[in-house]
Every structure is written in structure tokens, then in C-alpha cells.
Short mmCIF file of C-alpha atoms in Angstrom, two decimals:
data_model
loop_
_atom_site.label_atom_id
_atom_site.label_comp_id
_atom_site.label_asym_id
_atom_site.label_seq_id
_atom_site.Cartn_x
_atom_site.Cartn_y
_atom_site.Cartn_z
CA ARG A 259 -2.36 -58.15 55.56
CA ILE A 260 -3.80 -54.65 55.98
CA LYS A 261 -2.80 -54.72 59.61
CA ALA A 262 0.72 -55.97 58.79
CA SER A 263 1.16 -53.06 56.39
CA GLY A 264 0.77 -50.61 59.25
CA LEU A 265 -2.41 -49.06 57.84
CA LYS A 266 -5.06 -48.13 60.37
CA LEU A 267 -8.18 -50.27 60.07
CA ARG A 268 -11.73 -49.97 61.30
CA PHE A 269 -14.82 -52.13 60.74
CA CYS A 270 -18.07 -50.23 60.10
CA THR A 271 -21.21 -52.30 60.47
CA ASN A 272 -24.93 -51.56 60.49
CA GLU A 273 -25.55 -54.62 62.69
CA THR A 274 -28.21 -53.82 65.28
CA GLN A 275 -29.42 -57.28 66.22
CA ALA A 276 -26.40 -58.06 68.35
CA THR A 277 -23.74 -56.40 70.49
CA ARG A 278 -20.29 -55.71 69.08
CA GLU A 279 -19.06 -58.62 71.20
CA GLN A 280 -21.36 -61.05 69.43
CA PHE A 281 -20.55 -59.54 66.04
CA VAL A 282 -16.81 -59.85 66.65
CA ARG A 283 -17.10 -63.44 67.84
CA LYS A 284 -18.91 -64.29 64.61
CA LEU A 285 -16.18 -62.71 62.46
CA GLN A 286 -13.44 -64.35 64.55
CA GLY A 287 -15.18 -67.62 63.82
CA PHE A 288 -14.68 -66.84 60.12
CA GLY A 289 -10.97 -66.37 60.81
CA PHE A 290 -10.81 -62.56 61.02
CA ASP A 291 -8.29 -60.90 63.33
CA ILE A 292 -10.71 -58.40 64.87
CA SER A 293 -11.47 -57.01 68.31
CA VAL A 294 -14.43 -55.09 69.73
CA ASP A 295 -12.61 -51.76 69.89
CA GLU A 296 -12.03 -51.85 66.13
CA VAL A 297 -15.77 -51.84 65.36
CA THR A 298 -17.98 -48.83 64.64
CA ALA A 299 -21.64 -49.78 65.01
CA PRO A 300 -24.91 -47.85 65.24
CA ALA A 301 -25.73 -48.58 68.88
CA PRO A 302 -22.53 -47.13 70.41
CA ALA A 303 -22.77 -44.22 67.99
CA ALA A 304 -26.31 -43.62 69.27
CA CYS A 305 -25.06 -43.84 72.86
CA ARG A 306 -22.57 -41.07 72.12
CA ILE A 307 -25.40 -38.88 70.78
CA LEU A 308 -27.57 -39.67 73.80
CA ARG A 309 -24.79 -38.69 76.20
CA GLU A 310 -23.86 -35.53 74.31
CA ARG A 311 -27.43 -34.27 74.26
CA GLY A 312 -28.63 -35.50 77.65
CA LEU A 313 -31.18 -37.81 76.03
CA ARG A 314 -32.77 -40.68 77.93
CA PRO A 315 -34.01 -43.26 75.46
CA HIS A 316 -37.04 -45.46 75.33
CA LEU A 317 -35.57 -48.46 73.50
CA LEU A 318 -37.39 -50.40 70.80
CA VAL A 319 -34.52 -52.68 69.79
CA HIS A 320 -33.54 -56.34 69.60
CA ASP A 321 -33.08 -57.94 73.03
CA ASP A 322 -29.52 -58.88 72.12
CA LEU A 323 -28.63 -55.23 71.54
CA ILE A 324 -29.71 -53.95 74.95
CA PRO A 325 -26.33 -54.54 76.64
CA GLU A 326 -24.86 -51.83 74.36
CA PHE A 327 -27.02 -49.33 76.26
CA ALA A 328 -25.70 -50.30 79.70
CA GLY A 329 -24.79 -47.15 81.57
CA ILE A 330 -27.33 -45.03 79.68
CA ASP A 331 -30.05 -43.52 81.84
CA ARG A 332 -33.38 -44.80 80.56
CA THR A 333 -35.66 -43.41 83.26
CA ASN A 334 -38.31 -40.87 82.28
CA PRO A 335 -37.44 -41.09 78.57
CA ASN A 336 -37.21 -37.99 76.37
CA CYS A 337 -36.51 -39.76 73.08
CA VAL A 338 -37.06 -43.05 71.28
CA VAL A 339 -34.25 -45.21 69.88
CA LEU A 340 -35.40 -47.60 67.19
CA GLY A 341 -33.37 -50.56 65.96
CA ASP A 342 -34.17 -53.69 64.02
CA ALA A 343 -36.19 -55.10 66.90
CA ALA A 344 -37.39 -58.15 64.92
CA ASP A 345 -39.75 -60.13 67.18
CA ASN A 346 -39.92 -57.14 69.50
CA PHE A 347 -41.85 -55.29 66.75
CA THR A 348 -45.15 -56.23 68.36
CA TYR A 349 -48.32 -54.14 68.15
CA ALA A 350 -48.03 -53.39 71.87
CA ASN A 351 -44.36 -52.35 71.67
CA LEU A 352 -44.94 -50.14 68.65
CA ASN A 353 -47.84 -48.41 70.35
CA GLU A 354 -45.73 -47.93 73.46
CA ALA A 355 -42.85 -46.34 71.54
CA PHE A 356 -45.38 -44.19 69.66
CA ARG A 357 -46.97 -42.98 72.90
CA VAL A 358 -43.61 -42.02 74.36
CA LEU A 359 -42.73 -40.10 71.20
CA ILE A 360 -46.06 -38.31 70.69
CA GLY A 361 -46.07 -37.36 74.37
CA LEU A 362 -42.80 -35.43 74.11
CA GLU A 363 -42.76 -31.69 73.69
CA ASN A 364 -39.87 -32.06 71.22
CA PRO A 365 -40.15 -35.58 69.85
CA VAL A 366 -36.71 -37.06 69.06
CA LEU A 367 -36.59 -40.31 67.12
CA ILE A 368 -33.18 -41.90 66.62
CA SER A 369 -33.15 -44.77 64.15
CA LEU A 370 -30.28 -47.26 63.98
CA GLY A 371 -30.43 -47.49 60.20
CA ARG A 372 -32.94 -46.93 57.44
CA GLY A 373 -32.96 -50.30 55.68
CA ARG A 374 -36.15 -51.32 53.87
CA TYR A 375 -35.91 -55.07 54.26
CA TYR A 376 -33.47 -57.93 54.45
CA LYS A 377 -33.45 -61.62 53.77
CA GLU A 378 -33.22 -64.39 56.30
CA THR A 379 -33.33 -68.12 55.78
CA ASP A 380 -37.09 -68.09 56.37
CA GLY A 381 -37.74 -65.23 53.95
CA LEU A 382 -37.79 -61.46 53.59
CA LYS A 383 -38.36 -59.31 56.68
CA LEU A 384 -39.25 -55.66 57.11
CA ASP A 385 -36.19 -53.75 58.31
CA VAL A 386 -35.97 -50.89 60.78
CA GLY A 387 -36.55 -48.25 58.08
CA ALA A 388 -40.14 -49.38 57.57
CA TYR A 389 -40.97 -48.98 61.26
CA MET A 390 -39.10 -45.68 61.29
CA LYS A 391 -41.43 -44.44 58.54
CA ALA A 392 -44.48 -45.59 60.52
CA LEU A 393 -43.43 -43.60 63.59
CA GLU A 394 -42.33 -40.61 61.51
CA TYR A 395 -45.75 -40.44 59.89
CA ALA A 396 -47.74 -40.98 63.08
CA CYS A 397 -45.80 -38.34 65.02
CA ASP A 398 -45.02 -36.00 62.12
CA VAL A 399 -41.30 -36.09 62.94
CA GLN A 400 -38.15 -36.80 60.99
CA ALA A 401 -35.93 -39.50 62.43
CA GLU A 402 -32.22 -38.95 62.96
CA VAL A 403 -30.56 -41.93 61.32
CA VAL A 404 -27.44 -43.38 62.89
CA GLY A 405 -25.41 -45.95 60.96
CA LYS A 406 -24.34 -46.12 57.32
CA PRO A 407 -24.87 -44.08 55.14
CA ALA A 408 -25.24 -41.24 57.68
CA LYS A 409 -22.41 -38.75 57.53
CA ARG A 410 -21.96 -38.58 61.28
CA PHE A 411 -21.50 -42.33 61.39
CA PHE A 412 -18.47 -42.18 59.11
CA GLU A 413 -17.22 -39.16 61.02
CA SER A 414 -17.31 -41.23 64.22
CA ALA A 415 -15.22 -43.94 62.59
CA LEU A 416 -12.73 -41.35 61.36
CA ALA A 417 -12.50 -39.76 64.78
CA GLU A 418 -11.88 -43.15 66.34
CA LEU A 419 -9.06 -43.72 63.86
CA GLY A 420 -7.76 -40.20 64.32
CA VAL A 421 -7.59 -39.50 60.59
CA GLN A 422 -9.08 -36.98 58.16
CA PRO A 423 -11.65 -38.05 55.51
CA GLN A 424 -9.18 -37.53 52.66
CA GLU A 425 -6.71 -39.89 54.37
CA ALA A 426 -9.21 -42.75 54.49
CA VAL A 427 -10.60 -45.31 52.07
CA MET A 428 -13.92 -47.06 52.65
CA VAL A 429 -14.26 -50.59 51.33
CA GLY A 430 -17.72 -52.15 51.12
CA ASP A 431 -20.17 -54.11 49.00
CA ASP A 432 -23.12 -51.68 49.20
CA ILE A 433 -23.03 -48.89 46.63
CA GLU A 434 -25.26 -46.60 48.70
CA ASN A 435 -24.63 -47.40 52.37
CA ASP A 436 -20.89 -47.99 52.05
CA VAL A 437 -19.62 -46.18 48.97
CA GLY A 438 -22.09 -43.30 48.66
CA GLY A 439 -22.11 -42.53 52.37
CA ALA A 440 -18.31 -42.47 52.60
CA GLN A 441 -17.95 -40.30 49.50
CA ARG A 442 -20.44 -37.74 50.81
CA CYS A 443 -18.24 -37.60 53.90
CA GLY A 444 -15.17 -36.69 51.81
CA MET A 445 -13.60 -40.15 51.80
CA ARG A 446 -12.61 -42.22 48.84
CA ALA A 447 -14.47 -45.51 48.53
CA VAL A 448 -14.08 -48.86 46.83
CA GLN A 449 -16.91 -51.24 46.07
CA VAL A 450 -16.01 -54.91 46.29
CA ARG A 451 -17.88 -57.43 44.17
CA THR A 452 -18.60 -59.80 47.01
CA GLY A 453 -21.39 -60.04 49.59
CA LYS A 454 -24.56 -58.42 48.34
CA TYR A 455 -22.90 -57.09 45.14
CA ARG A 456 -24.61 -58.11 41.93
CA ARG B 285 -86.00 -35.27 60.63
CA ILE B 286 -83.77 -35.30 57.53
CA LYS B 287 -85.53 -38.45 56.39
CA ALA B 288 -88.97 -36.98 57.05
CA SER B 289 -88.06 -33.98 54.90
CA GLY B 290 -87.64 -36.25 51.88
CA LEU B 291 -83.92 -35.48 51.48
CA LYS B 292 -81.74 -38.38 50.48
CA LEU B 293 -79.35 -39.41 53.24
CA ARG B 294 -76.20 -41.48 53.40
CA PHE B 295 -73.79 -42.26 56.24
CA CYS B 296 -70.09 -42.16 55.34
CA THR B 297 -67.76 -43.80 57.85
CA ASN B 298 -64.09 -44.70 57.95
CA GLU B 299 -64.81 -47.55 60.35
CA THR B 300 -62.65 -50.56 59.46
CA GLN B 301 -62.68 -52.50 62.70
CA ALA B 302 -66.18 -53.83 62.19
CA THR B 303 -68.65 -54.74 59.49
CA ARG B 304 -71.41 -52.34 58.50
CA GLU B 305 -73.82 -54.62 60.36
CA GLN B 306 -71.96 -54.10 63.64
CA PHE B 307 -71.59 -50.37 62.96
CA VAL B 308 -75.30 -49.98 62.29
CA ARG B 309 -76.28 -51.93 65.41
CA LYS B 310 -74.14 -49.58 67.47
CA LEU B 311 -75.79 -46.49 65.98
CA GLN B 312 -79.24 -48.03 66.35
CA GLY B 313 -78.37 -48.51 70.03
CA PHE B 314 -77.83 -44.74 70.19
CA GLY B 315 -81.33 -44.27 68.76
CA PHE B 316 -80.48 -43.62 65.10
CA ASP B 317 -82.88 -44.74 62.38
CA ILE B 318 -80.26 -46.32 60.11
CA SER B 319 -79.87 -49.46 58.04
CA VAL B 320 -76.88 -51.19 56.48
CA ASP B 321 -77.69 -50.15 52.93
CA GLU B 322 -77.46 -46.48 53.92
CA VAL B 323 -73.80 -46.78 54.90
CA THR B 324 -70.75 -46.07 52.76
CA ALA B 325 -67.66 -47.64 54.34
CA PRO B 326 -64.09 -48.33 53.16
CA ALA B 327 -64.31 -52.13 53.02
CA PRO B 328 -67.25 -52.37 50.58
CA ALA B 329 -65.68 -49.55 48.56
CA ALA B 330 -62.48 -51.61 48.38
CA CYS B 331 -64.48 -54.67 47.34
CA ARG B 332 -65.90 -52.71 44.43
CA ILE B 333 -62.37 -51.78 43.33
CA LEU B 334 -61.20 -55.37 43.72
CA ARG B 335 -64.04 -56.65 41.54
CA GLU B 336 -63.64 -53.95 38.92
CA ARG B 337 -59.94 -54.62 38.49
CA GLY B 338 -59.88 -58.37 38.99
CA LEU B 339 -57.76 -58.05 42.13
CA ARG B 340 -57.47 -60.89 44.62
CA PRO B 341 -56.48 -59.45 47.99
CA HIS B 342 -54.22 -60.63 50.73
CA LEU B 343 -56.03 -59.13 53.73
CA LEU B 344 -54.30 -57.51 56.68
CA VAL B 345 -57.39 -56.25 58.49
CA HIS B 346 -59.28 -56.59 61.75
CA ASP B 347 -60.88 -60.02 62.23
CA ASP B 348 -64.28 -58.38 62.60
CA LEU B 349 -63.98 -56.82 59.14
CA ILE B 350 -63.33 -60.05 57.24
CA PRO B 351 -67.05 -60.83 56.63
CA GLU B 352 -67.16 -57.71 54.39
CA PHE B 353 -64.87 -59.56 51.98
CA ALA B 354 -67.10 -62.62 51.67
CA GLY B 355 -67.49 -63.46 48.02
CA ILE B 356 -64.13 -61.94 47.08
CA ASP B 357 -61.62 -64.41 45.65
CA ARG B 358 -58.57 -64.38 47.91
CA THR B 359 -56.64 -67.25 46.34
CA ASN B 360 -53.24 -66.52 44.79
CA PRO B 361 -53.34 -62.84 45.84
CA ASN B 362 -52.24 -60.07 43.48
CA CYS B 363 -52.68 -57.16 45.89
CA VAL B 364 -52.69 -56.32 49.59
CA VAL B 365 -55.61 -54.70 51.39
CA LEU B 366 -54.62 -53.00 54.63
CA GLY B 367 -57.08 -51.92 57.31
CA ASP B 368 -56.76 -50.96 60.94
CA ALA B 369 -55.86 -54.51 61.90
CA ALA B 370 -55.17 -53.63 65.56
CA ASP B 371 -53.97 -56.82 67.30
CA ASN B 372 -53.48 -58.41 63.89
CA PHE B 373 -50.58 -55.98 63.31
CA THR B 374 -48.09 -58.58 64.45
CA TYR B 375 -44.50 -58.81 63.22
CA ALA B 376 -45.36 -62.06 61.44
CA ASN B 377 -48.47 -60.66 59.75
CA LEU B 378 -46.68 -57.50 58.62
CA ASN B 379 -43.83 -59.54 57.16
CA GLU B 380 -46.34 -61.77 55.41
CA ALA B 381 -48.20 -58.84 53.84
CA PHE B 382 -44.85 -57.32 52.87
CA ARG B 383 -43.71 -60.54 51.18
CA VAL B 384 -46.91 -60.78 49.16
CA LEU B 385 -46.53 -57.17 48.05
CA ILE B 386 -42.81 -57.23 47.21
CA GLY B 387 -43.31 -60.47 45.32
CA LEU B 388 -45.80 -58.94 42.89
CA GLU B 389 -44.73 -57.73 39.50
CA ASN B 390 -47.02 -54.71 39.89
CA PRO B 391 -47.44 -54.23 43.63
CA VAL B 392 -50.89 -52.88 44.50
CA LEU B 393 -51.49 -51.72 48.05
CA ILE B 394 -55.03 -50.66 48.95
CA SER B 395 -55.31 -48.93 52.31
CA LEU B 396 -58.66 -48.51 54.08
CA GLY B 397 -57.77 -45.06 55.37
CA ARG B 398 -54.67 -43.04 56.13
CA GLY B 399 -55.18 -42.09 59.78
CA ARG B 400 -52.10 -41.47 61.91
CA TYR B 401 -53.45 -42.57 65.27
CA TYR B 402 -56.56 -42.70 67.38
CA LYS B 403 -57.46 -42.83 71.03
CA GLU B 404 -58.98 -45.73 72.89
CA THR B 405 -59.78 -46.06 76.55
CA ASP B 406 -56.36 -47.63 77.16
CA GLY B 407 -54.45 -44.94 75.28
CA LEU B 408 -53.28 -43.81 71.85
CA LYS B 409 -52.82 -46.40 69.12
CA LEU B 410 -51.07 -46.29 65.76
CA ASP B 411 -53.67 -46.17 62.98
CA VAL B 412 -53.62 -47.83 59.57
CA GLY B 413 -51.77 -44.90 57.97
CA ALA B 414 -48.61 -45.64 59.92
CA TYR B 415 -48.51 -49.24 58.71
CA MET B 416 -49.38 -48.07 55.21
CA LYS B 417 -46.26 -45.87 55.30
CA ALA B 418 -44.13 -48.80 56.49
CA LEU B 419 -45.23 -50.96 53.56
CA GLU B 420 -45.01 -48.08 51.08
CA TYR B 421 -41.40 -47.47 52.09
CA ALA B 422 -40.37 -51.11 52.16
CA CYS B 423 -41.86 -51.84 48.73
CA ASP B 424 -41.35 -48.41 47.17
CA VAL B 425 -45.01 -48.17 46.23
CA GLN B 426 -47.77 -45.64 46.78
CA ALA B 427 -50.89 -46.97 48.45
CA GLU B 428 -54.33 -46.33 46.99
CA VAL B 429 -56.35 -44.96 49.87
CA VAL B 430 -60.01 -45.89 50.14
CA GLY B 431 -62.20 -44.07 52.66
CA LYS B 432 -62.49 -40.41 53.57
CA PRO B 433 -60.95 -38.07 52.38
CA ALA B 434 -60.35 -39.96 49.10
CA LYS B 435 -62.28 -38.51 46.20
CA ARG B 436 -63.45 -41.87 44.90
CA PHE B 437 -64.97 -42.64 48.31
CA PHE B 438 -67.26 -39.62 48.14
CA GLU B 439 -68.00 -40.43 44.52
CA SER B 440 -69.16 -43.90 45.61
CA ALA B 441 -71.53 -42.37 48.13
CA LEU B 442 -72.88 -39.96 45.52
CA ALA B 443 -73.38 -42.79 43.04
CA GLU B 444 -75.24 -44.79 45.67
CA LEU B 445 -77.51 -41.80 46.26
CA GLY B 446 -77.83 -41.14 42.54
CA VAL B 447 -77.04 -37.44 42.88
CA GLN B 448 -74.42 -35.03 41.52
CA PRO B 449 -71.74 -33.50 43.81
CA GLN B 450 -73.28 -30.04 43.58
CA GLU B 451 -76.62 -31.45 44.78
CA ALA B 452 -75.11 -32.87 47.96
CA VAL B 453 -74.00 -31.53 51.34
CA MET B 454 -71.49 -33.37 53.52
CA VAL B 455 -71.88 -32.97 57.27
CA GLY B 456 -69.02 -34.05 59.53
CA ASP B 457 -66.82 -33.15 62.48
CA ASP B 458 -63.43 -33.63 60.77
CA ILE B 459 -62.20 -30.62 58.83
CA GLU B 460 -59.91 -32.69 56.59
CA ASN B 461 -61.51 -36.13 56.22
CA ASP B 462 -65.10 -34.91 56.06
CA VAL B 463 -65.12 -31.28 54.93
CA GLY B 464 -61.93 -31.08 52.84
CA GLY B 465 -62.51 -34.39 51.12
CA ALA B 466 -66.10 -33.55 50.18
CA GLN B 467 -65.17 -30.08 48.91
CA ARG B 468 -62.42 -31.45 46.67
CA CYS B 469 -65.11 -33.70 45.23
CA GLY B 470 -67.27 -30.71 44.30
CA MET B 471 -69.69 -31.01 47.21
CA ARG B 472 -70.58 -28.40 49.76
CA ALA B 473 -69.67 -29.33 53.32
CA VAL B 474 -70.62 -28.34 56.86
CA GLN B 475 -68.45 -28.91 59.89
CA VAL B 476 -70.35 -29.64 63.07
CA ARG B 477 -68.86 -28.70 66.43
CA THR B 478 -69.45 -32.06 68.01
CA GLY B 479 -67.46 -35.30 68.15
CA LYS B 480 -63.76 -34.66 67.65
CA TYR B 481 -64.25 -30.93 66.93
CA ARG B 482 -62.24 -28.62 69.17
#
């Protein structure tokens, strides 16, 4: 209905356990009319930052997310990109990412979100934010967070739509990530009472 | 020579990858005249806290440290004790410790140190402090740190010696953990230019 009205539409997700392709297929399965180029997600936003600043990432992310980084030079890394790596959060992988980071003259840590934890069918899990804090502390750095509620993340979505903040409305169920983030970016925002709302 | 002089002596270590027995055997191998009951270490200090406050720990520690917690009730845990668990820092174990902690009405996290990282023959490793920060962030709690440079750790050592802070001198190679911690406890402290000094 939004599309039929002629309004421009964009989907902003913090999903970092899957590519946009997988994410879109899931939503299509729920009956949504959505395509990959309508999605703003942390990984492609990170790729834009990497390209702009000539950064070559060491990736500590979910296996299913790696295709999003195709075409990004990952040799001789000069930064670390951290996502919700789930089972890839092993002791060995964390130490490896730490060693890359601490070995850099100017350590750059890009985190695809700052969530504390989330719930899966088999229980609560530590989210990317917890591991971000571990690396921040060990290396005495501050991570650059990509994804909601980061301002630059909303700015990317606006740029992709070709509209100004005051012309846009954010709709989401998360008071901080969706509503707060969008408002700090100069957008209006609406919280829906579905999803995680309570 | 210190012993021959009649001065009281105590060894304060932040070792949490081994029991005091193993630690003492190693030092004896280097030729030191030392016995287990002369050692103040984080795990027994934590055990004292656990007993005093009726806390039953969920342990996320190195396998070799577990014997230190013999005699401590670990059923139906109402706190988490975190040590340098090394290979036990798996994704599953971290999630498990997190779930115990977040599920408590009053989450208590006791950390056996707050080190950022340390060096082993095969490279740098994240230390317990990094994982402490991850759990602190995820559960929005502040860990209680046992071990140097915590004040209560030095107070334990003083109590074991039966002396007042102003009667004691701390000797160590770490300006913060050894010297700073002891001074904040009212002791005098000497930094030696051996070990990690540079």
C-alpha cells in the first residue's frame, strides 16, 4: 500500500547473520513485496566505509555474511570488522581479531551493531556489542558502530532514497535503535506496537 | 634471606590458570623456598567472599583452577565467577555464564582479575578483563574484581600476615597492579626492574 501511494520506501535492518539476499527471501516468504536494492543493512554500509577510507578488513563475522564483502580487499588487513559471528566467536578467532587490532598503528574497529543480547529458540545469546566491548577494552580503542542507531546508517538510507531527513519518516518497533536513532538524524519516527514492543 | 631476617613474607599472585599447588611447584622448581600457605591468590580470595556472602558460583575458569573451589557449593548458582578460562572461553560457555547472570535478580559477577591481555609463546591472548567487559555490558552490571590491584586483595594478604598496611612493603614489577594497588591500600611499595618492567 505504501508503494502504491507513490511514497519512497526503504527497509533498514540490523541483520548481520545473513546477506541481504537471504534476508529478502525470508521477508518475501512472509508475503512482502521487497527486493535487495531496497534494503539498508550494516554490512554494505561498512563496505562503503571501507572503500571510502581505503580500509582492508579482517572479518570476524557470521559465515553467511561473508558474501557481502565480495570485492573488498582483505589482504594485509588494517582494520577489524566485527559482526554477530555467533559460532565463529571462538577463543581462537577472538584472539586472532585482537592480535590484528593491537598490531595496528592506528587500530580501527568497525562493529556491525552494538546489541547486548538477543533471544533464539535455544535461549539468550551474547550479541555483537558484548564482543565489541571486549575488544575495545583489550585494545583501548572505541569502535565505530555501523547499523541502527548510528547516525551515518540513517544517512546512508536517506542518501539511497535521495531525500532529506525532514522529508522522511522512520517506522520501527525499537524505541532506541529505530525511533531514537532516526530522530537524532533529524527524521520523524513512529514506533509500532508489534515485534519486540512491550 | 628475607625469611632468615625474621621478616614476615607473603607471595601475592594474580595467577588464575592453576591452583596454588601448581604455582608453588613451579616456583620451587626455580629454587624458591615457598609453600602453599604463603600464597595469596585470586581464587581462594574469591572463595572467602563466596562463603562470607552465601554465594554459589557458576564457574567460568580454567580447568586447572577448579580444585581451588572444592568445598564451595555450586548448585543452583546465584553468581558468576570469571577467571582467565583460556580455551574454556567458548561461545557456548560464554553464553551459559551470561544466561546465569542475566537470569539473577541481583546479578553478581566476580572477576579474578581485570587484565587486558598477556603474551604466551604462541602470541598475545585476550585476558579475563576483556571477557569481564563483555559480560558487564551484556548484563549492565559492574564486576567485583578480586586479585591485584583490588584493595580487598591486599587486605586479605595483610590479614593473613597479621600486620597493618603501614607495617608492610609490597615488592613487584607492575607499577599499577603491584605498586599502585598496594599504595592505595596504605602500604609502601617498591617496583623492581625485573620481570615485565621496561
